[in-house]
Amino acid sequence: MNSERSSSGNQSCVRVQLGDRSYDIQISSGEVGRFIDLILEAIPDLSHALLISDEAVESPWADQLKAAFEQKAVTVRVSDTSVRSGEGSKSIEEFNRLLQWILTEGGDRKSVVVAVGGGVIGDLAGYVAASFARGVRFVQVPTTLLAMVDSSVGGKTGINLPTAKNMVGAFWQPSLVLIDSDVLSTLPDRSYLSGLAEVVKYGVIDDADFFVWLEANALHLVNRQSDAVRYAIEKSCESKARVVGEDERETSGRRAILNYGHTFAHAIEATCGYGKLLHGEAVSIGMEMAARLAQRLGLVSDDLLQRQTRLLVECRLPVVLPEADPDQMLPVMMRDKKVEHGKLRFILPSQIGAVDLVGDVEKDFVREVILETR
Ligand code: GLY
């Protein structure tokens, strides 16, 4: 058992079980005002907080958190800075700027980094926390659905090199993850919906009952109905916590299941231009290609593909990509970390709620499913 869940009222807690690096994911709605108390409960000796937030996550959320910290000014010193939105901020230059900033602010090994924003902020601030003084504690406050259900949990932190995404980084677990689903009310539709792709992913790879729940509740999720959104975040975090608890550093292969659809998605993002599709949209099309490939290899019935397609469409996610070009995508896929001895390997479903790592996949099959998904 590598995750635990407890709940009361509009709050629940998922525990990531990692021995002395275990931590809670607190999920609530309308509780940003209480975050400061939860942080102080988890980190009682907090004396210096370093808030790093996305400049776009302005008020009310980041400001509310800042104000709450300032009320504790007698016991906690607060420094804050913001980072420009977008993948471009996951750079060596911004990493360097933040380390220098912590130094100027008088940070030391007792300082705690608090990352407020989406995946870019969490990855960047987490890597800064992992590196400053050989590692300081950090708290994740994700503000996008994608960050809430994926990147804020599990301790993957890092930055990009100019030609290689996420090439430099560290596994550095947060001390606490604080999620308030109300924060999503101000998220643009496209960003919110793209996060649903990762939510659907957990149903396919790990939790068949959750998949059935998603089929019945897709419309509530699309309409951001509060209870449904909170439940979907909880179930997603439970799956993520379970997988991370079993394979923290991606050594046994278990954690790789989280990359379902991602081999295709990364190739789509690289060849169709970053910025044209959001990550979750590319993952949705990637899951579609992966399920088609599983069907083509005789691993699943037509029913799985049909149910997954229907659910993704109900979540208003794209399931085809007219410009998908196998001649461009395949060379990118050959650089995937799962390639072994020049053979493509994929995370593919065996049934709803279970996936396997499938090796030695013929390039021709891959080419065909890309063409079928146009
Ligand atoms: N997002 C994949 C992982 O955390 O392993």
Short mmCIF file of C-alpha atoms and ligand atoms in Angstrom, two decimals:
data_model
loop_
_atom_site.label_atom_id
_atom_site.label_comp_id
_atom_site.label_asym_id
_atom_site.label_seq_id
_atom_site.Cartn_x
_atom_site.Cartn_y
_atom_site.Cartn_z
CA MET A 1 0.00 0.00 0.00
CA ASN A 2 1.84 3.09 -1.19
CA SER A 3 -0.81 5.74 -0.77
CA GLU A 4 -3.50 6.41 1.80
CA ARG A 5 -6.59 8.58 1.62
CA SER A 6 -8.69 10.22 4.29
CA SER A 7 -11.50 12.73 3.87
CA SER A 8 -13.98 14.91 5.71
CA GLY A 9 -16.39 17.54 4.32
CA ASN A 10 -14.82 19.36 1.41
CA GLN A 11 -11.31 18.27 2.32
CA SER A 12 -9.34 15.13 1.72
CA CYS A 13 -5.79 14.03 2.06
CA VAL A 14 -3.77 11.58 -0.01
CA ARG A 15 -0.52 10.43 1.56
CA VAL A 16 2.47 9.65 -0.67
CA GLN A 17 4.27 6.84 1.15
CA LEU A 18 8.02 7.19 0.64
CA GLY A 19 9.53 6.36 4.02
CA ASP A 20 11.17 9.42 5.52
CA ARG A 21 10.27 11.40 2.36
CA SER A 22 6.51 10.74 2.76
CA TYR A 23 4.16 13.71 2.43
CA ASP A 24 0.52 14.71 2.21
CA ILE A 25 -1.44 16.02 -0.74
CA GLN A 26 -4.19 18.15 0.83
CA ILE A 27 -7.16 18.62 -1.49
CA SER A 28 -9.94 21.08 -0.69
CA SER A 29 -12.11 23.83 -2.14
CA GLY A 30 -12.29 27.40 -0.84
CA GLU A 31 -9.45 26.86 1.63
CA VAL A 32 -6.53 28.93 0.27
CA GLY A 33 -6.84 31.09 3.40
CA ARG A 34 -5.97 28.04 5.52
CA PHE A 35 -2.92 27.02 3.49
CA ILE A 36 -0.57 28.91 5.77
CA ASP A 37 -1.77 26.86 8.77
CA LEU A 38 -1.35 23.61 6.84
CA ILE A 39 2.18 24.64 5.85
CA LEU A 40 3.06 25.47 9.45
CA GLU A 41 1.58 22.16 10.62
CA ALA A 42 3.72 20.24 8.12
CA ILE A 43 6.83 22.40 8.63
CA PRO A 44 6.66 23.67 12.24
CA ASP A 45 10.18 25.17 12.22
CA LEU A 46 9.46 27.37 9.16
CA SER A 47 11.12 30.74 9.64
CA HIS A 48 11.82 31.91 6.06
CA ALA A 49 9.46 31.29 3.13
CA LEU A 50 10.58 31.89 -0.46
CA LEU A 51 7.45 32.30 -2.59
CA ILE A 52 8.04 31.70 -6.28
CA SER A 53 4.91 32.28 -8.34
CA ASP A 54 3.84 32.47 -11.96
CA GLU A 55 3.30 36.12 -12.89
CA ALA A 56 -0.02 35.11 -14.47
CA VAL A 57 -1.36 33.54 -11.28
CA GLU A 58 -1.78 36.96 -9.84
CA SER A 59 -4.46 37.81 -7.45
CA PRO A 60 -6.49 36.56 -5.91
CA TRP A 61 -4.67 33.28 -5.30
CA ALA A 62 -0.98 34.12 -4.98
CA ASP A 63 -1.86 37.42 -3.28
CA GLN A 64 -4.10 35.67 -0.78
CA LEU A 65 -1.28 33.31 0.09
CA LYS A 66 1.20 36.17 0.33
CA ALA A 67 -1.16 38.11 2.63
CA ALA A 68 -1.59 35.04 4.84
CA PHE A 69 2.19 34.70 5.11
CA GLU A 70 2.53 38.40 5.91
CA GLN A 71 0.09 38.01 8.81
CA LYS A 72 2.58 35.54 10.28
CA ALA A 73 5.40 38.04 9.77
CA VAL A 74 6.34 37.90 13.44
CA THR A 75 7.44 34.29 13.10
CA VAL A 76 7.97 33.83 9.36
CA ARG A 77 10.06 36.07 7.11
CA VAL A 78 8.68 36.13 3.56
CA SER A 79 10.51 36.80 0.28
CA ASP A 80 8.64 36.63 -3.00
CA THR A 81 9.37 36.75 -6.70
CA SER A 82 7.47 35.96 -9.86
CA VAL A 83 8.47 34.11 -13.00
CA ARG A 84 7.30 34.78 -16.54
CA SER A 85 4.65 32.29 -17.73
CA GLY A 86 5.63 29.65 -20.25
CA GLU A 87 8.09 26.85 -20.93
CA GLY A 88 10.82 29.42 -21.76
CA SER A 89 11.25 30.06 -18.02
CA LYS A 90 12.52 26.51 -17.43
CA SER A 91 15.96 27.74 -18.48
CA ILE A 92 19.47 27.77 -17.02
CA GLU A 93 19.24 31.59 -16.94
CA GLU A 94 16.05 31.66 -14.84
CA PHE A 95 17.39 28.86 -12.61
CA ASN A 96 20.54 30.96 -12.03
CA ARG A 97 18.50 34.11 -11.35
CA LEU A 98 16.42 32.34 -8.70
CA LEU A 99 19.48 30.87 -6.94
CA GLN A 100 21.07 34.34 -6.83
CA TRP A 101 17.79 35.78 -5.57
CA ILE A 102 17.66 33.30 -2.68
CA LEU A 103 21.23 34.25 -1.78
CA THR A 104 20.37 37.96 -1.84
CA GLU A 105 17.32 37.29 0.33
CA GLY A 106 19.55 35.67 2.95
CA GLY A 107 18.24 32.16 2.34
CA ASP A 108 19.82 29.23 4.12
CA ARG A 109 19.24 25.52 4.61
CA LYS A 110 16.20 26.21 6.80
CA SER A 111 14.45 28.32 4.14
CA VAL A 112 11.43 26.74 2.45
CA VAL A 113 10.56 27.31 -1.22
CA VAL A 114 6.82 27.61 -1.94
CA ALA A 115 6.00 27.13 -5.64
CA VAL A 116 2.70 28.70 -6.74
CA GLY A 117 1.73 28.03 -10.35
CA GLY A 118 1.49 25.36 -13.04
CA GLY A 119 3.97 22.71 -14.12
CA VAL A 120 6.64 25.16 -15.28
CA ILE A 121 6.83 26.87 -11.87
CA GLY A 122 6.70 23.57 -9.96
CA ASP A 123 9.49 22.02 -12.04
CA LEU A 124 11.70 25.12 -11.95
CA ALA A 125 11.17 26.09 -8.28
CA GLY A 126 11.47 22.43 -7.27
CA TYR A 127 14.84 22.16 -8.99
CA VAL A 128 15.96 25.41 -7.37
CA ALA A 129 14.92 23.91 -3.99
CA ALA A 130 16.78 20.69 -4.81
CA SER A 131 19.95 22.62 -5.66
CA PHE A 132 20.25 25.55 -3.24
CA ALA A 133 22.58 24.62 -0.37
CA ARG A 134 22.35 21.02 -1.65
CA GLY A 135 18.64 20.95 -1.04
CA VAL A 136 16.02 22.88 0.93
CA ARG A 137 12.44 21.88 1.66
CA PHE A 138 9.67 22.92 -0.70
CA VAL A 139 5.90 23.08 -0.92
CA GLN A 140 3.90 22.76 -4.12
CA VAL A 141 0.78 24.90 -4.60
CA PRO A 142 -0.36 23.87 -8.11
CA THR A 143 -2.79 26.21 -9.84
CA THR A 144 -3.54 24.34 -13.08
CA LEU A 145 -5.42 21.05 -13.36
CA LEU A 146 -2.45 19.44 -15.10
CA ALA A 147 -0.12 20.41 -12.25
CA MET A 148 -2.64 19.29 -9.61
CA VAL A 149 -3.04 15.79 -11.02
CA ASP A 150 0.45 15.20 -12.37
CA SER A 151 3.52 17.41 -12.14
CA SER A 152 3.20 18.65 -8.53
CA VAL A 153 3.20 15.08 -7.19
CA GLY A 154 6.14 12.70 -7.36
CA GLY A 155 9.23 14.89 -7.07
CA LYS A 156 10.29 15.22 -10.72
CA THR A 157 11.92 18.65 -10.94
CA GLY A 158 14.03 20.19 -13.67
CA ILE A 159 14.69 22.61 -16.49
CA ASN A 160 15.16 22.40 -20.27
CA LEU A 161 18.30 22.67 -22.37
CA PRO A 162 17.79 24.70 -25.57
CA THR A 163 17.38 21.49 -27.60
CA ALA A 164 16.19 19.01 -24.97
CA LYS A 165 13.15 19.24 -22.72
CA ASN A 166 13.55 18.26 -19.04
CA MET A 167 17.15 17.20 -19.68
CA VAL A 168 18.55 18.58 -16.42
CA GLY A 169 16.93 17.97 -13.07
CA ALA A 170 16.58 15.98 -9.88
CA PHE A 171 14.13 13.82 -8.00
CA TRP A 172 13.30 16.07 -5.05
CA GLN A 173 10.09 15.38 -3.18
CA PRO A 174 8.03 18.26 -1.80
CA SER A 175 7.18 18.34 1.93
CA LEU A 176 3.55 19.08 1.14
CA VAL A 177 1.22 19.59 -1.85
CA LEU A 178 -1.69 21.99 -1.33
CA ILE A 179 -4.55 21.90 -3.83
CA ASP A 180 -7.59 24.15 -3.77
CA SER A 181 -9.85 23.17 -6.65
CA ASP A 182 -11.57 26.60 -6.57
CA VAL A 183 -8.36 28.03 -8.04
CA LEU A 184 -9.39 26.34 -11.29
CA SER A 185 -12.41 28.64 -11.67
CA THR A 186 -10.19 31.35 -13.22
CA LEU A 187 -8.29 28.98 -15.53
CA PRO A 188 -8.98 29.48 -19.28
CA ASP A 189 -11.18 26.74 -20.74
CA ARG A 190 -8.54 25.28 -23.01
CA SER A 191 -5.98 24.92 -20.23
CA TYR A 192 -8.54 23.38 -17.85
CA LEU A 193 -9.84 20.89 -20.43
CA SER A 194 -6.32 19.85 -21.45
CA GLY A 195 -5.72 18.81 -17.82
CA LEU A 196 -8.60 16.34 -18.16
CA ALA A 197 -6.46 14.26 -20.54
CA GLU A 198 -4.15 13.29 -17.65
CA VAL A 199 -7.23 12.56 -15.50
CA VAL A 200 -8.60 10.16 -18.13
CA LYS A 201 -5.11 8.61 -18.31
CA TYR A 202 -5.35 7.42 -14.68
CA GLY A 203 -8.63 5.65 -15.44
CA VAL A 204 -7.06 3.80 -18.36
CA ILE A 205 -3.73 2.88 -16.74
CA ASP A 206 -4.68 2.19 -13.13
CA ASP A 207 -8.30 2.49 -12.03
CA ALA A 208 -11.16 0.88 -13.98
CA ASP A 209 -13.81 2.01 -11.44
CA PHE A 210 -12.62 5.59 -11.82
CA PHE A 211 -12.87 5.23 -15.62
CA VAL A 212 -16.53 4.16 -15.23
CA TRP A 213 -17.10 7.14 -12.90
CA LEU A 214 -15.53 9.44 -15.52
CA GLU A 215 -17.86 8.05 -18.20
CA ALA A 216 -20.84 8.96 -16.01
CA ASN A 217 -19.51 12.36 -14.92
CA ALA A 218 -17.67 13.81 -17.94
CA LEU A 219 -20.23 16.59 -18.36
CA HIS A 220 -19.93 17.62 -14.69
CA LEU A 221 -16.18 17.82 -15.13
CA VAL A 222 -16.43 19.85 -18.32
CA ASN A 223 -18.77 22.23 -16.48
CA ARG A 224 -16.27 22.38 -13.56
CA GLN A 225 -18.86 21.17 -11.04
CA SER A 226 -17.00 21.56 -7.77
CA ASP A 227 -17.59 18.14 -6.12
CA ALA A 228 -16.86 16.29 -9.34
CA VAL A 229 -13.65 18.23 -9.98
CA ARG A 230 -12.43 17.63 -6.43
CA TYR A 231 -13.22 13.91 -6.64
CA ALA A 232 -11.40 13.60 -10.00
CA ILE A 233 -8.33 15.34 -8.53
CA GLU A 234 -8.42 13.04 -5.50
CA LYS A 235 -8.65 9.85 -7.55
CA SER A 236 -5.90 11.04 -9.91
CA CYS A 237 -3.60 11.92 -7.00
CA GLU A 238 -4.32 8.55 -5.39
CA SER A 239 -3.20 6.76 -8.56
CA LYS A 240 -0.15 8.97 -8.97
CA ALA A 241 0.81 8.55 -5.29
CA ARG A 242 0.44 4.77 -5.56
CA VAL A 243 2.65 4.51 -8.64
CA VAL A 244 5.29 6.93 -7.27
CA GLY A 245 5.30 5.04 -3.95
CA GLU A 246 6.09 1.84 -5.85
CA ASP A 247 8.82 3.26 -8.08
CA GLU A 248 9.98 6.69 -6.94
CA ARG A 249 12.93 6.99 -9.31
CA GLU A 250 11.55 5.14 -12.32
CA THR A 251 13.91 2.21 -11.86
CA SER A 252 11.54 -0.78 -11.87
CA GLY A 253 9.55 0.38 -14.89
CA ARG A 254 6.34 0.83 -12.86
CA ARG A 255 6.48 4.64 -12.95
CA ALA A 256 6.84 4.53 -16.73
CA ILE A 257 3.12 3.64 -16.94
CA LEU A 258 2.45 7.33 -16.22
CA ASN A 259 3.81 7.95 -19.70
CA TYR A 260 0.85 6.25 -21.41
CA GLY A 261 0.27 8.16 -24.67
CA HIS A 262 3.32 10.32 -24.06
CA THR A 263 5.72 8.75 -26.60
CA PHE A 264 3.28 9.80 -29.33
CA ALA A 265 2.49 13.07 -27.53
CA HIS A 266 6.13 14.18 -27.29
CA ALA A 267 6.61 13.46 -31.00
CA ILE A 268 3.43 15.41 -31.78
CA GLU A 269 4.63 18.36 -29.69
CA ALA A 270 8.09 18.29 -31.26
CA THR A 271 6.86 18.08 -34.86
CA CYS A 272 3.71 20.21 -34.74
CA GLY A 273 5.46 23.00 -32.90
CA TYR A 274 5.35 23.65 -29.18
CA GLY A 275 2.64 26.13 -28.39
CA LYS A 276 0.24 25.00 -31.10
CA LEU A 277 -1.16 22.19 -28.99
CA LEU A 278 -1.25 22.22 -25.20
CA HIS A 279 0.49 19.27 -23.54
CA GLY A 280 -2.79 17.66 -22.43
CA GLU A 281 -4.20 17.97 -25.97
CA ALA A 282 -1.14 16.18 -27.36
CA VAL A 283 -1.54 13.51 -24.64
CA SER A 284 -5.18 13.00 -25.63
CA ILE A 285 -4.21 12.37 -29.27
CA GLY A 286 -1.24 10.28 -28.06
CA MET A 287 -3.52 8.05 -25.95
CA GLU A 288 -5.74 7.64 -28.98
CA MET A 289 -2.76 6.51 -31.08
CA ALA A 290 -1.57 4.19 -28.29
CA ALA A 291 -5.00 2.55 -27.88
CA ARG A 292 -5.21 2.09 -31.68
CA LEU A 293 -1.76 0.49 -31.61
CA ALA A 294 -2.87 -1.89 -28.82
CA GLN A 295 -5.89 -2.82 -30.92
CA ARG A 296 -3.74 -3.30 -34.02
CA LEU A 297 -1.43 -5.62 -32.03
CA GLY A 298 -4.44 -7.63 -30.85
CA LEU A 299 -3.93 -6.67 -27.20
CA VAL A 300 -7.38 -5.14 -26.63
CA SER A 301 -10.88 -5.34 -28.06
CA ASP A 302 -12.50 -2.56 -30.13
CA ASP A 303 -14.55 -1.71 -27.07
CA LEU A 304 -11.58 -0.19 -25.18
CA LEU A 305 -10.71 2.19 -28.00
CA GLN A 306 -14.36 3.15 -28.47
CA ARG A 307 -14.85 3.90 -24.75
CA GLN A 308 -11.63 5.88 -24.50
CA THR A 309 -12.44 7.90 -27.66
CA ARG A 310 -15.96 8.63 -26.43
CA LEU A 311 -14.70 9.80 -23.03
CA LEU A 312 -11.99 12.04 -24.49
CA VAL A 313 -14.50 13.60 -26.91
CA GLU A 314 -16.96 14.15 -24.04
CA CYS A 315 -14.13 15.93 -22.22
CA ARG A 316 -13.86 18.20 -25.32
CA LEU A 317 -10.40 16.91 -26.09
CA PRO A 318 -8.95 16.37 -29.60
CA VAL A 319 -8.64 12.75 -30.77
CA VAL A 320 -7.34 13.33 -34.30
CA LEU A 321 -4.50 15.38 -35.73
CA PRO A 322 -4.90 16.08 -39.48
CA GLU A 323 -1.28 17.23 -39.83
CA ALA A 324 0.27 14.20 -38.06
CA ASP A 325 3.23 13.10 -40.17
CA PRO A 326 4.79 9.69 -39.42
CA ASP A 327 7.96 10.60 -41.35
CA GLN A 328 8.57 13.43 -38.93
CA MET A 329 7.23 11.77 -35.79
CA LEU A 330 9.05 8.43 -36.04
CA PRO A 331 12.60 9.86 -35.85
CA VAL A 332 11.57 11.75 -32.70
CA MET A 333 10.03 8.60 -31.24
CA MET A 334 13.27 6.70 -31.85
CA ARG A 335 14.92 9.08 -29.34
CA ASP A 336 12.37 8.16 -26.64
CA LYS A 337 13.90 6.89 -23.38
CA LYS A 338 11.96 3.61 -23.75
CA VAL A 339 13.68 2.69 -27.05
CA GLU A 340 15.92 -0.35 -26.53
CA HIS A 341 18.40 -1.65 -29.14
CA GLY A 342 16.70 0.47 -31.78
CA LYS A 343 13.26 -1.06 -31.07
CA LEU A 344 10.25 1.02 -30.14
CA ARG A 345 8.57 0.19 -26.83
CA PHE A 346 5.22 1.55 -25.69
CA ILE A 347 2.99 1.63 -22.63
CA LEU A 348 -0.17 0.03 -23.99
CA PRO A 349 -3.47 -0.94 -22.37
CA SER A 350 -4.36 -4.60 -21.83
CA GLN A 351 -7.81 -3.65 -20.46
CA ILE A 352 -9.36 -0.54 -18.91
CA GLY A 353 -7.38 0.02 -15.69
CA ALA A 354 -4.22 -1.89 -16.68
CA VAL A 355 -1.27 -1.31 -19.01
CA ASP A 356 1.91 -3.17 -19.99
CA LEU A 357 5.24 -2.16 -21.45
CA VAL A 358 5.21 -3.68 -24.94
CA GLY A 359 8.53 -4.06 -26.75
CA ASP A 360 9.72 -4.79 -30.26
CA VAL A 361 6.90 -2.91 -31.98
CA GLU A 362 7.14 -2.81 -35.77
CA LYS A 363 7.57 0.70 -37.16
CA ASP A 364 5.00 -0.05 -39.88
CA PHE A 365 2.26 -0.55 -37.29
CA VAL A 366 3.20 2.75 -35.66
CA ARG A 367 3.13 4.48 -39.03
CA GLU A 368 -0.33 3.06 -39.77
CA VAL A 369 -1.89 4.17 -36.49
CA ILE A 370 -0.49 7.68 -36.93
CA LEU A 371 -2.06 7.82 -40.38
CA GLU A 372 -5.38 6.44 -39.02
CA THR A 373 -5.47 9.20 -36.39
CA ARG A 374 -5.45 12.03 -38.95
N1 GLY B 1 4.68 12.80 -15.26
C1 GLY B 1 5.25 11.51 -15.19
C2 GLY B 1 5.89 11.22 -13.88
O1 GLY B 1 5.74 11.98 -12.94
O2 GLY B 1 6.55 10.22 -13.77
#
